[in-house]
PDB file of C-alpha atoms and ligand atoms in Angstrom:
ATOM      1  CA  UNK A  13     -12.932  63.781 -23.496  1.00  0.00           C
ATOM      2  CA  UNK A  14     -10.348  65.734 -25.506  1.00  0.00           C
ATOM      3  CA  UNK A  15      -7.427  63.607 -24.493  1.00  0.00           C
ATOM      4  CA  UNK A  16      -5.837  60.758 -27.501  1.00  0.00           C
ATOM      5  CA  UNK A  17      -4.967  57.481 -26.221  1.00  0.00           C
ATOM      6  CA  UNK A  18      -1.906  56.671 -26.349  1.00  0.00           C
ATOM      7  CA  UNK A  19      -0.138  52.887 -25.233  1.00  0.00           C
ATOM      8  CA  UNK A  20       3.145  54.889 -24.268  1.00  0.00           C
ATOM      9  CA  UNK A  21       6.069  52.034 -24.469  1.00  0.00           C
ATOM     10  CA  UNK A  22       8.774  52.389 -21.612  1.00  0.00           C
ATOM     11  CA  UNK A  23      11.384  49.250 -22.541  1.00  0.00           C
ATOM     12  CA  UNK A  24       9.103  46.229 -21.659  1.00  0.00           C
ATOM     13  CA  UNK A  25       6.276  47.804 -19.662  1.00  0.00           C
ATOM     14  CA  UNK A  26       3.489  50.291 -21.075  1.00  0.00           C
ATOM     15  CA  UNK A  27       1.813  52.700 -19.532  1.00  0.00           C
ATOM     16  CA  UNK A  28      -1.965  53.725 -20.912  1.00  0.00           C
ATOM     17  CA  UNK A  29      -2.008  57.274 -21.660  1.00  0.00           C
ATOM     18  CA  UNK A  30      -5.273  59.595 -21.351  1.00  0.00           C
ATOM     19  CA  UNK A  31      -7.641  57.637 -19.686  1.00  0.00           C
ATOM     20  CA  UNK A  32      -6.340  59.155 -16.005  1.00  0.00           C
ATOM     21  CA  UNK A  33      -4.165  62.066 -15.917  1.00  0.00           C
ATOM     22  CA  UNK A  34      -1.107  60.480 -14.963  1.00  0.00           C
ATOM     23  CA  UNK A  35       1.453  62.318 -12.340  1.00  0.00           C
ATOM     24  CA  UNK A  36       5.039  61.778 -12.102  1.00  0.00           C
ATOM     25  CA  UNK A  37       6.783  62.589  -9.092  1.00  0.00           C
ATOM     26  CA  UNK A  38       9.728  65.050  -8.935  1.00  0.00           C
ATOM     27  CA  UNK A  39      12.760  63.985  -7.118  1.00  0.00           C
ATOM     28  CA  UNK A  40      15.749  65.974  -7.132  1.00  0.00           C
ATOM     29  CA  UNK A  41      19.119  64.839  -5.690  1.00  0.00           C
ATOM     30  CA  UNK A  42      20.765  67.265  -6.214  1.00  0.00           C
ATOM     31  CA  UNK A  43      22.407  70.018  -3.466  1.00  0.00           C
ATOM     32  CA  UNK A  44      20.861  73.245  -5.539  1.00  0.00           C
ATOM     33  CA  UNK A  45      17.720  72.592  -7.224  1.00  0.00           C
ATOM     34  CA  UNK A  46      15.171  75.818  -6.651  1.00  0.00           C
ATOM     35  CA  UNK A  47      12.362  74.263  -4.602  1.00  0.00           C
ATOM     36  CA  UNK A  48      13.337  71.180  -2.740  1.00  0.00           C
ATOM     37  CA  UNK A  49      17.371  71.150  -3.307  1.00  0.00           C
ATOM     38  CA  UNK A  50      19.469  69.557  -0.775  1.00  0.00           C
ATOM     39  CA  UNK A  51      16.338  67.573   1.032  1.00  0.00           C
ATOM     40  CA  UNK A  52      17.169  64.163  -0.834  1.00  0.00           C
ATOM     41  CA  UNK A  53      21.010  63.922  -1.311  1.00  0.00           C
ATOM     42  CA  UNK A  54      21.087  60.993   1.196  1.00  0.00           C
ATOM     43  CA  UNK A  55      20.093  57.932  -1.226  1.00  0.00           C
ATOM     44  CA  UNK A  56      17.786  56.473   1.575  1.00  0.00           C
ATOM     45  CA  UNK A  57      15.918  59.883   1.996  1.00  0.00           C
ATOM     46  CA  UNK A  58      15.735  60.102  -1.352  1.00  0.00           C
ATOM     47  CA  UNK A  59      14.251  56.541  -1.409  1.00  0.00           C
ATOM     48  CA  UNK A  60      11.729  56.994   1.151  1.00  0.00           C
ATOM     49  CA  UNK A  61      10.521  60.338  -0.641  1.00  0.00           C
ATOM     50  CA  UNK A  62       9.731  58.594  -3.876  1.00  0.00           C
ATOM     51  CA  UNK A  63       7.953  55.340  -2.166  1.00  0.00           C
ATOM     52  CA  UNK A  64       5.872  57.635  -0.249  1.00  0.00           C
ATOM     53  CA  UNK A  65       5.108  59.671  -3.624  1.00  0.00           C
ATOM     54  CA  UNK A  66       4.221  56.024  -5.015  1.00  0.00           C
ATOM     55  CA  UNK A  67       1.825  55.945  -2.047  1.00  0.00           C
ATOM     56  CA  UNK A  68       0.364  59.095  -3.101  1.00  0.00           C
ATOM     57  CA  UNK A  69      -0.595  58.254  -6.384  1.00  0.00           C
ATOM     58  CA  UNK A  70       2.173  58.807  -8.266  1.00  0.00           C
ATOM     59  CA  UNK A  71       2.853  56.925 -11.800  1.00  0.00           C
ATOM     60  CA  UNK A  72       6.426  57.413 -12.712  1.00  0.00           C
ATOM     61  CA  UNK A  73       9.548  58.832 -10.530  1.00  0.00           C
ATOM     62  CA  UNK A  74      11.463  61.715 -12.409  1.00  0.00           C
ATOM     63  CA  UNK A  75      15.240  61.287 -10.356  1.00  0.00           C
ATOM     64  CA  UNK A  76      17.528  63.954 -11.285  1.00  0.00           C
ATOM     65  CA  UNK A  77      20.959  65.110 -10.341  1.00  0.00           C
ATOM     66  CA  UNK A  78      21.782  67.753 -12.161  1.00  0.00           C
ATOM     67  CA  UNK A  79      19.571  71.296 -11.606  1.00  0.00           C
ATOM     68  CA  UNK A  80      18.372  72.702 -14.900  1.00  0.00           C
ATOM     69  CA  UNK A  81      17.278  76.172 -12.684  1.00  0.00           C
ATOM     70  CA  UNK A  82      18.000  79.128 -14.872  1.00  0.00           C
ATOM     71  CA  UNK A  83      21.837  80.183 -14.699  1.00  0.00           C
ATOM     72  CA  UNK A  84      22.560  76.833 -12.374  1.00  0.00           C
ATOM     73  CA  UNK A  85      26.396  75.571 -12.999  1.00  0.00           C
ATOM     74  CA  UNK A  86      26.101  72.125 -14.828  1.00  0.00           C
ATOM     75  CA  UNK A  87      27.652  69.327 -12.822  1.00  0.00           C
ATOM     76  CA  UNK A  88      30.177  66.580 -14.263  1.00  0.00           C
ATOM     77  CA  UNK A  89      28.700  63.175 -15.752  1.00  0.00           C
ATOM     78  CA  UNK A  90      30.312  60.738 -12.929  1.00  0.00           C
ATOM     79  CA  UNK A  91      28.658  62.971 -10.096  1.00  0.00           C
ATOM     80  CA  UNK A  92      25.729  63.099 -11.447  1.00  0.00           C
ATOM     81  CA  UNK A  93      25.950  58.959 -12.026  1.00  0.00           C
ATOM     82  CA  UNK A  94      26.709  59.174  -8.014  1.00  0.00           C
ATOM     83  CA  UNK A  95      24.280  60.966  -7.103  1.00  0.00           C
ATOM     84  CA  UNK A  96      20.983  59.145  -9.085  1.00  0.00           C
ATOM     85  CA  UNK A  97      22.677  55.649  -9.882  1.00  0.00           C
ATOM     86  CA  UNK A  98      22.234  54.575  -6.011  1.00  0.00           C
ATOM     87  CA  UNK A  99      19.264  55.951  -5.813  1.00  0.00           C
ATOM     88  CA  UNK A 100      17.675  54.275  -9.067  1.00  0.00           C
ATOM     89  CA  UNK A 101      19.084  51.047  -7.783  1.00  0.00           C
ATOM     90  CA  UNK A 102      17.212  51.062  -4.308  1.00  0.00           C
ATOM     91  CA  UNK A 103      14.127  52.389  -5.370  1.00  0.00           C
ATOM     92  CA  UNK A 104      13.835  49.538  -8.369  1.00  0.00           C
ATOM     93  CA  UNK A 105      14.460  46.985  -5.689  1.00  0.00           C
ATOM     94  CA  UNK A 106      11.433  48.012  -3.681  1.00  0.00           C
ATOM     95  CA  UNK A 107       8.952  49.005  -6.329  1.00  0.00           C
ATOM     96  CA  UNK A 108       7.874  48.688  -9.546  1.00  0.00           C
ATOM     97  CA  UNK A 109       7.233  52.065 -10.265  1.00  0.00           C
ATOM     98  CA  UNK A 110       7.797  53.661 -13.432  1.00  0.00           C
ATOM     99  CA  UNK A 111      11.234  55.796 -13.334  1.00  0.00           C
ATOM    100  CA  UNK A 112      12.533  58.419 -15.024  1.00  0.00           C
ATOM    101  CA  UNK A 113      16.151  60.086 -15.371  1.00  0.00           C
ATOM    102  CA  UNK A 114      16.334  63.680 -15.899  1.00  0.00           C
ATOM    103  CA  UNK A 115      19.888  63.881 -17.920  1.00  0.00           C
ATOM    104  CA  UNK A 116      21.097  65.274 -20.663  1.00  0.00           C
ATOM    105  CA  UNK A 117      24.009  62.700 -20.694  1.00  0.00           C
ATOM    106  CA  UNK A 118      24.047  59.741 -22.595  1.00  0.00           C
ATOM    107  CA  UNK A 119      26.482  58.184 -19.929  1.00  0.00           C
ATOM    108  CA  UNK A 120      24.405  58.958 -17.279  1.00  0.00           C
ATOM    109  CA  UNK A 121      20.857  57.724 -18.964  1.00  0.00           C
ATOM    110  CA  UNK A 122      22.884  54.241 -20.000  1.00  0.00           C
ATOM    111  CA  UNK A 123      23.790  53.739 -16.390  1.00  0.00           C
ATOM    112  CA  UNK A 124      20.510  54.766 -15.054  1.00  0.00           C
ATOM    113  CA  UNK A 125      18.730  52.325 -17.427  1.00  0.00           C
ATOM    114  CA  UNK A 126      21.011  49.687 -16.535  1.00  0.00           C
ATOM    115  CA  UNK A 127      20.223  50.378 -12.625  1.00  0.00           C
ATOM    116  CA  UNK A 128      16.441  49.882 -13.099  1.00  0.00           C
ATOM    117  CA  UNK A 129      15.252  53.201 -14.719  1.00  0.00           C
ATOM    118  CA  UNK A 130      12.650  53.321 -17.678  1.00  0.00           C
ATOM    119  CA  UNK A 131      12.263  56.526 -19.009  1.00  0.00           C
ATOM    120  CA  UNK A 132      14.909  59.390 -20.667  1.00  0.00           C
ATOM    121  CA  UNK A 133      13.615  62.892 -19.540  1.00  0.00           C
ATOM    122  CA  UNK A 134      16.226  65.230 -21.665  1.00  0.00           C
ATOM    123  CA  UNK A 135      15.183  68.721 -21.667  1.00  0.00           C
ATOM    124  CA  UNK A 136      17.275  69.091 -24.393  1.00  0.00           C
ATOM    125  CA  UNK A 137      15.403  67.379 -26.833  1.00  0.00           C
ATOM    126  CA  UNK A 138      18.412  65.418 -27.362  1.00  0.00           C
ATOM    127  CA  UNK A 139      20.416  68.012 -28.840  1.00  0.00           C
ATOM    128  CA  UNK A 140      22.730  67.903 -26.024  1.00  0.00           C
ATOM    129  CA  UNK A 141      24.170  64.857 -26.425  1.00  0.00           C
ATOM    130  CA  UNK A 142      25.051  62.979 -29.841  1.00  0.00           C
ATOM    131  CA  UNK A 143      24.735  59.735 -27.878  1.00  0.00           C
ATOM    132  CA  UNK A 144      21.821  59.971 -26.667  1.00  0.00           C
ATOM    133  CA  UNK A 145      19.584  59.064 -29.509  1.00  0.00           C
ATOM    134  CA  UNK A 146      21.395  55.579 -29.559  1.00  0.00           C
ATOM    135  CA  UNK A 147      20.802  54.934 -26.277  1.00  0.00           C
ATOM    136  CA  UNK A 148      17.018  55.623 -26.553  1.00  0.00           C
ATOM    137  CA  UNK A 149      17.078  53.696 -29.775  1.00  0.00           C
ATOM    138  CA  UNK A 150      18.599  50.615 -28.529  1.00  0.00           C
ATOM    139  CA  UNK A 151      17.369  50.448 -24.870  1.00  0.00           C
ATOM    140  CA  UNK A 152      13.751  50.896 -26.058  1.00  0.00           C
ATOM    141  CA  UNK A 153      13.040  53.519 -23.418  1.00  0.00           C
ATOM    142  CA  UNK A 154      10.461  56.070 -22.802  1.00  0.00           C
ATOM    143  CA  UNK A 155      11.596  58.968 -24.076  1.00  0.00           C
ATOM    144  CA  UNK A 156      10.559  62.758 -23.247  1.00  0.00           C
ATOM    145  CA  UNK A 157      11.441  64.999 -25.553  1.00  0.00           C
ATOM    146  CA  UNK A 158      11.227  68.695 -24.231  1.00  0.00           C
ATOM    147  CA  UNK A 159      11.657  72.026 -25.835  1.00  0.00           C
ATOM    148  CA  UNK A 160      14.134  74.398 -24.946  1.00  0.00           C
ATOM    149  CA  UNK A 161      15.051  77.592 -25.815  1.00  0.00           C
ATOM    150  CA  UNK A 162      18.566  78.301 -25.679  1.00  0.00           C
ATOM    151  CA  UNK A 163      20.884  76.377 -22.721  1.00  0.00           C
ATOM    152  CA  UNK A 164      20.135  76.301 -19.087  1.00  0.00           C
ATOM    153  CA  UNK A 165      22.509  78.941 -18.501  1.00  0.00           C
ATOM    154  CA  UNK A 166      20.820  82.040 -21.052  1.00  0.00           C
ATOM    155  CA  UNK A 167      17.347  80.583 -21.754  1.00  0.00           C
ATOM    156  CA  UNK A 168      16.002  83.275 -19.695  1.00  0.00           C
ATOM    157  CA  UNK A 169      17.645  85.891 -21.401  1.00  0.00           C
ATOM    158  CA  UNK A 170      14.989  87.864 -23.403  1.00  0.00           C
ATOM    159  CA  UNK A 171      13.068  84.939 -25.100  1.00  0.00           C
ATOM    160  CA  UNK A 172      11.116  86.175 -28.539  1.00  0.00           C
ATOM    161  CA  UNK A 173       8.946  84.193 -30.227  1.00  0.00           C
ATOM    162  CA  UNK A 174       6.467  85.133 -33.571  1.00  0.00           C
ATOM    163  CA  UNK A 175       4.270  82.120 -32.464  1.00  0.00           C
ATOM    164  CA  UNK A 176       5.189  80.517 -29.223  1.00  0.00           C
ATOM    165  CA  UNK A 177       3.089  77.283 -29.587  1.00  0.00           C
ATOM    166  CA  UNK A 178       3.351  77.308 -33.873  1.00  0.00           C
ATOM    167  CA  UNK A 179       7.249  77.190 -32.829  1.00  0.00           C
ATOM    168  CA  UNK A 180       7.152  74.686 -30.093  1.00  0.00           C
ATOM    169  CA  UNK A 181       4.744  72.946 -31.736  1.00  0.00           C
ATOM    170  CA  UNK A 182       7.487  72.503 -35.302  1.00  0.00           C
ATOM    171  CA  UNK A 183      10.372  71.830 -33.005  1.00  0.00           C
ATOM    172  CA  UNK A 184       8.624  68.743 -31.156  1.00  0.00           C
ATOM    173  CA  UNK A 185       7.571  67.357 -34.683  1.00  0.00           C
ATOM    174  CA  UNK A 186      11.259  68.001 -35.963  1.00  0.00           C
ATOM    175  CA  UNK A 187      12.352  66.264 -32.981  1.00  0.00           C
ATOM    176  CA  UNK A 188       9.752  63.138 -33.313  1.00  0.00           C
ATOM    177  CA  UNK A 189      11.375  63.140 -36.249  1.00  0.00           C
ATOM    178  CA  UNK A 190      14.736  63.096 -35.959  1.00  0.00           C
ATOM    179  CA  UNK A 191      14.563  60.486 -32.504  1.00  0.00           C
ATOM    180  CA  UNK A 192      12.118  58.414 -35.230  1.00  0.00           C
ATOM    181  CA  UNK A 193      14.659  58.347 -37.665  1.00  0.00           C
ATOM    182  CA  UNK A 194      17.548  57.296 -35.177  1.00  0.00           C
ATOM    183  CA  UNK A 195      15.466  54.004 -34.593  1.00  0.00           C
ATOM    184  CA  UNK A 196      13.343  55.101 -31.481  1.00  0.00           C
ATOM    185  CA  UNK A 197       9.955  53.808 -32.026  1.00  0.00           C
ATOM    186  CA  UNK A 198       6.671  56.814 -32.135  1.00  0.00           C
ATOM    187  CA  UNK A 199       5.409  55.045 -29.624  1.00  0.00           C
ATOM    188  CA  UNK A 200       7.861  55.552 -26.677  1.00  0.00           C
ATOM    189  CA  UNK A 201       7.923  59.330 -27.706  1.00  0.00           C
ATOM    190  CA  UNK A 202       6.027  61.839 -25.060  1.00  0.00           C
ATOM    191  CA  UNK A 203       6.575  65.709 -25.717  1.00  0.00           C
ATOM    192  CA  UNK A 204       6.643  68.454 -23.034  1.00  0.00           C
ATOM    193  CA  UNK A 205       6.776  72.352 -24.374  1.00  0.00           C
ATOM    194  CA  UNK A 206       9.072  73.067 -21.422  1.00  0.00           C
ATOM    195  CA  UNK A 207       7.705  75.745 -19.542  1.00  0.00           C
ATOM    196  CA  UNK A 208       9.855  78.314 -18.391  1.00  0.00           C
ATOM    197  CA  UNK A 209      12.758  76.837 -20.513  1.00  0.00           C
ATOM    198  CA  UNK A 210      13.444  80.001 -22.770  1.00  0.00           C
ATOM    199  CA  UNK A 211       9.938  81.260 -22.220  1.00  0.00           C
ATOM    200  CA  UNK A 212       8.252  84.865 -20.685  1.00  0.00           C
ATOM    201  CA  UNK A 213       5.301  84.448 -18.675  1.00  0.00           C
ATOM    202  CA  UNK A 214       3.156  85.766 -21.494  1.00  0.00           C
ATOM    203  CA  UNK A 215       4.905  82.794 -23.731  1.00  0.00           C
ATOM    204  CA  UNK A 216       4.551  80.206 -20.581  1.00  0.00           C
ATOM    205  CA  UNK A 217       0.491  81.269 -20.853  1.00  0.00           C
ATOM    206  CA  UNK A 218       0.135  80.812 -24.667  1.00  0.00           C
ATOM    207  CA  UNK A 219       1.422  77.305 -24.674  1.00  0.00           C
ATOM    208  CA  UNK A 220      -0.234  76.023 -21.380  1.00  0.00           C
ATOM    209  CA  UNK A 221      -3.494  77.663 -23.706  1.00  0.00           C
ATOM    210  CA  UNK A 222      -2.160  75.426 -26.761  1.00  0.00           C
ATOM    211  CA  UNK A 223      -2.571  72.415 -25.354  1.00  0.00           C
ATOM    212  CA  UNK A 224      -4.616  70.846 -27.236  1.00  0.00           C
ATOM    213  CA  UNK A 225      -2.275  71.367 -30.236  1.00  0.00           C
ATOM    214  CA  UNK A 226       0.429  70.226 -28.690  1.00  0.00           C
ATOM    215  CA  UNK A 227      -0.987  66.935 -27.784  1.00  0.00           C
ATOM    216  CA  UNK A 228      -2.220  66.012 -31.591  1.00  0.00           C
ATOM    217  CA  UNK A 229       0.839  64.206 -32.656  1.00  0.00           C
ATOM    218  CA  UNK A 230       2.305  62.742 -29.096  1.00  0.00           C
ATOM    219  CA  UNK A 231       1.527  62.472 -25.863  1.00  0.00           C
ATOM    220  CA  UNK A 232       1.996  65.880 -23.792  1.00  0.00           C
ATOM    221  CA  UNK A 233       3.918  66.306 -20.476  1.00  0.00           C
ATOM    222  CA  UNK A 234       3.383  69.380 -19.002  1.00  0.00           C
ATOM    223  CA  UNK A 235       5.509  70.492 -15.763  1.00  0.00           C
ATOM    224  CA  UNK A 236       4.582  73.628 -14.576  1.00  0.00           C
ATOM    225  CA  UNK A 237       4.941  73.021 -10.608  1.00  0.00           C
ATOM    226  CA  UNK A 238       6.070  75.388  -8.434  1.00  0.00           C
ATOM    227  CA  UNK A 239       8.106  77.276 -11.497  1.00  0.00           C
ATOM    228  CA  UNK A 240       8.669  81.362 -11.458  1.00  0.00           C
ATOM    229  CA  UNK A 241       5.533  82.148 -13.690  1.00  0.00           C
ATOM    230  CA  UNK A 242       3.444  81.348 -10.384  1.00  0.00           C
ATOM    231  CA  UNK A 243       5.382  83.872  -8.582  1.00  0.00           C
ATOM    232  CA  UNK A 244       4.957  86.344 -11.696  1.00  0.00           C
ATOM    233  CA  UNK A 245       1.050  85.170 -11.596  1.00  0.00           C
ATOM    234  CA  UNK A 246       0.705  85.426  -7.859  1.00  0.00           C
ATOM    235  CA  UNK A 247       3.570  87.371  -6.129  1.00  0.00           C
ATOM    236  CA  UNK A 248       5.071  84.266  -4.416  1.00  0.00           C
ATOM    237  CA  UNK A 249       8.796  85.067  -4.091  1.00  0.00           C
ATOM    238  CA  UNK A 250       8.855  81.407  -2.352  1.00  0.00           C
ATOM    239  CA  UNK A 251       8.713  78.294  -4.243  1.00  0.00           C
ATOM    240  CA  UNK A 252       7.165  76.321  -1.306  1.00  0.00           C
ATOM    241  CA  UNK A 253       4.164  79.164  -1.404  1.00  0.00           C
ATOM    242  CA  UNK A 254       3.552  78.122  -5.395  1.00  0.00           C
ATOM    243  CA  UNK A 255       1.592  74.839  -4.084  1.00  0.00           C
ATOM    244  CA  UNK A 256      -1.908  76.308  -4.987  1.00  0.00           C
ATOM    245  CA  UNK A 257      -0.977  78.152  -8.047  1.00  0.00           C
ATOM    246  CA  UNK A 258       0.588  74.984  -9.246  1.00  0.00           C
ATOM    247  CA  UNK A 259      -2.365  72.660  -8.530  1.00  0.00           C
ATOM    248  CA  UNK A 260      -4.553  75.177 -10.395  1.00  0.00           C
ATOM    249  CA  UNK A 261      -2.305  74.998 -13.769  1.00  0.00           C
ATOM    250  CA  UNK A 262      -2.833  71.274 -12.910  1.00  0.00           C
ATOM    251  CA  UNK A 263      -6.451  71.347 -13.272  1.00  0.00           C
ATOM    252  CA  UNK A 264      -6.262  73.586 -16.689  1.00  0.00           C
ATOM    253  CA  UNK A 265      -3.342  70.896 -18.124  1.00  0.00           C
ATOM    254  CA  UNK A 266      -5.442  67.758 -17.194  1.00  0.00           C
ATOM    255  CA  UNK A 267      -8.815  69.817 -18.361  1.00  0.00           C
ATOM    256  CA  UNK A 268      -7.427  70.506 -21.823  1.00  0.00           C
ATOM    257  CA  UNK A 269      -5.712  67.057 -22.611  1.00  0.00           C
ATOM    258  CA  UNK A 270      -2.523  66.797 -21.077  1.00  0.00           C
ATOM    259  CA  UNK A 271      -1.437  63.291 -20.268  1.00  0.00           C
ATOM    260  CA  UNK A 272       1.239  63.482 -17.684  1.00  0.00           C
ATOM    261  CA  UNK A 273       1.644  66.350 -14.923  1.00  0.00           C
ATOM    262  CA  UNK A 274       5.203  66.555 -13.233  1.00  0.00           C
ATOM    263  CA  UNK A 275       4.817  67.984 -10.207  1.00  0.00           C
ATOM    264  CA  UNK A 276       6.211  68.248  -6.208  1.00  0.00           C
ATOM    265  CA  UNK A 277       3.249  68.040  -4.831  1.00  0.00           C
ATOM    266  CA  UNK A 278       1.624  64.314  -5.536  1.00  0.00           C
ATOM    267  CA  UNK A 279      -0.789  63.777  -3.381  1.00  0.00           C
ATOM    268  CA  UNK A 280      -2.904  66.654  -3.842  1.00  0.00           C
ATOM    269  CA  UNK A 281      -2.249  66.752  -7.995  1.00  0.00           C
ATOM    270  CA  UNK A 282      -3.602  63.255  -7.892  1.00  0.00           C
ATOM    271  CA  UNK A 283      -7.044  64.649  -6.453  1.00  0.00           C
ATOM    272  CA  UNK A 284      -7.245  67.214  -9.101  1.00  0.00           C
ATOM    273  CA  UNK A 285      -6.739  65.080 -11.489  1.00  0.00           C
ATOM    274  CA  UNK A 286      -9.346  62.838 -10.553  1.00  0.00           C
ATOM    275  CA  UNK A 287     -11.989  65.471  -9.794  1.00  0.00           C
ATOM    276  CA  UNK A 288     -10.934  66.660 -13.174  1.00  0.00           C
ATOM    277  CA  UNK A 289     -10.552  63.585 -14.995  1.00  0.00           C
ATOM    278  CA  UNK A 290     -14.475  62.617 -14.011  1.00  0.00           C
ATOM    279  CA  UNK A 291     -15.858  65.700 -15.118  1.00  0.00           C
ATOM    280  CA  UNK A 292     -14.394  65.431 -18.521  1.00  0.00           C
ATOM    281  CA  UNK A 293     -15.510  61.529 -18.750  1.00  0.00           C
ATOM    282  CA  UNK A 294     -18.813  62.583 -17.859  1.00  0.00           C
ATOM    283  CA  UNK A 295     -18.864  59.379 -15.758  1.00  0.00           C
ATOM    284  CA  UNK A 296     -17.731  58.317 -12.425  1.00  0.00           C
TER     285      UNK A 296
HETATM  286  C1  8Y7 B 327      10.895  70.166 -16.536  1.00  0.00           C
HETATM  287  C2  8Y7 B 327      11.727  69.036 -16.591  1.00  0.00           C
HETATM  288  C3  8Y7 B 327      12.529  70.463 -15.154  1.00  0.00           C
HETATM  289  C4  8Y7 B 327       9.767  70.196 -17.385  1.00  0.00           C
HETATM  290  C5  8Y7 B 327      10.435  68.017 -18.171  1.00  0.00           C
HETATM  291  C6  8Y7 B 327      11.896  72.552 -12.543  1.00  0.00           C
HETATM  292  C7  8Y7 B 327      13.831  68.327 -15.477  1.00  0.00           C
HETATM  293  C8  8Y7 B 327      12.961  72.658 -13.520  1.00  0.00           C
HETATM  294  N1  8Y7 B 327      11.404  71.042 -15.617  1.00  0.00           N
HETATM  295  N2  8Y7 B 327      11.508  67.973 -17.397  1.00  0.00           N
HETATM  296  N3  8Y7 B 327      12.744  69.243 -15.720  1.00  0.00           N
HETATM  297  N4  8Y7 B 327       9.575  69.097 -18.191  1.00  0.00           N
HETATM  298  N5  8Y7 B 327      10.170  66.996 -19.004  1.00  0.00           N
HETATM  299  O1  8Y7 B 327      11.493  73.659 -12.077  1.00  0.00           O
HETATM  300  O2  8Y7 B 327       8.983  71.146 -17.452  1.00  0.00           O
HETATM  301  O3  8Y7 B 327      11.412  71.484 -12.171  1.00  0.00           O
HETATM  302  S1  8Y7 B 327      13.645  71.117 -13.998  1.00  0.00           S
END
């Protein structure tokens, strides 16, 4: 098994990291994400979506209301606090499931933590947001830290790199750092090379090969699913056609140590994983 354990620490629960590929669930409320925008922006849709991704397997809920889609307009804190705080707040009140809030507000990670939620996924390694290392550092939270290159709105817009995952790679440590500093504890720290965040396909490749070196000094999230490198891969102009190529980068992410996959597609991740997970346990 080339997978670390890690005990990752999410306020006052702890999730075991790298035993079992873990999957988090994507759940955008927002009107204009790229794959599944507009499905969920009725809180109780959006609440039976993530129960029956629970159902399926999932291990943590990623809510977000804000679309981080190249070139996508960024939306104003309080609507993004209406459209995730109701939802966070329903969906704690059913289950227990691990959640996440995709912000990179401060204001909008406070209130989501206060409704229920567990985990900070910023994909802008907190750079975004001054505030936002406080909040992590005094709620205790999971935190994701992600790598971006650039902002939402001109990451695509002729990425270079010497060394794509030797970069990455010093930026996540830099940020481990600084977060550590700032009084979040190492072990609620998970890192995520954010692909397609600033990234060509060729670059997107490289760091899904690097892997393992990613995931020697923090867990690794990898989220990969249904994003434009399977359509460069595969032709597939459609995001809801990317299902397949996204279940095989999947298989390589689980295969080569990553400990959490976010992903659309739950139910059928979560049987990669485990064929994949057996195989490299060598036991059933
Ligand atoms: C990622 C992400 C998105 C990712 C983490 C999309 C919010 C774009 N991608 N968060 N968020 N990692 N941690 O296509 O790769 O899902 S949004």
């Amino acid at each position: 098994m080339n997978r670390r354990i890690y005990n990752w620490k999410c306020g006052k629960h702890t999730l075991q990291l790298g035993e079992k590929t873990r999957v988090m669930g994507i759940l955008n409320v927002t009107p204009d994400s790229f794959s599944d925008g507009g499905d969920f922006v009725d809180p109780d849709d959006a609440v039976k979506r993530a129960l029956q991704m629970v159902e399926e397997g999932a291990d943590i809920i990623d809510i977000g209301g804000e679309s981080t889609r190249p070139g996508a307009a960024p939306v104003s804190v309080e609507e993004e606090i209406k459209r995730t705080v109701p939802v966070i707040k329903k969906l704690r009140a059913q289950s227990d499931v691990l959640i996440s809030i995709d912000t990179m507000k401060s204001e909008t990670a406070l209130r989501a933590l206060e409704a229920g939620a567990n985990i900070i996924n910023d994909v802008s390694g907190f750079e975004a947001d001054p505030k936002m290392l406080d909040v992590a550092a005094e709620s205790g939270a999971g935190v994701i830290l992600m790598h971006m290159k650039g902002t939402p709105q001109t990451m695509q817009d002729n990425p270079t790199y010497e060394d794509a995952v030797g970069e990455v790679l010093h930026y996540l440590e830099e940020r481990i750092a600084f977060a550590v500093r700032g009084g979040v504890r190492r072990e609620c720290i998970v890192v995520d090379p954010g692909i397609g965040f600033g990234k060509t396909l060729e670059h997107n490749l490289q760091l899904l090969r690097g892997i393992p070196d990613l995931g020697k000094s923090a867990p690794v999230l990898i989220g990969a699913s249904r994003k434009s490198m399977i359509d460069k891969l595969l032709d597939r102009e459609d995001p809801n056609q990317r299902g397949a190529g996204s279940l095989g980068i999947a298989g390589w992410s689980a295969a080569l140590g990553a400990h959490i996959l976010r992903v659309h597609d739950v139910i059928d991740t979560c049987d990669v994983c485990r064929i994949v997970d057996t195989l490299c346990i060598g036991e059933l």
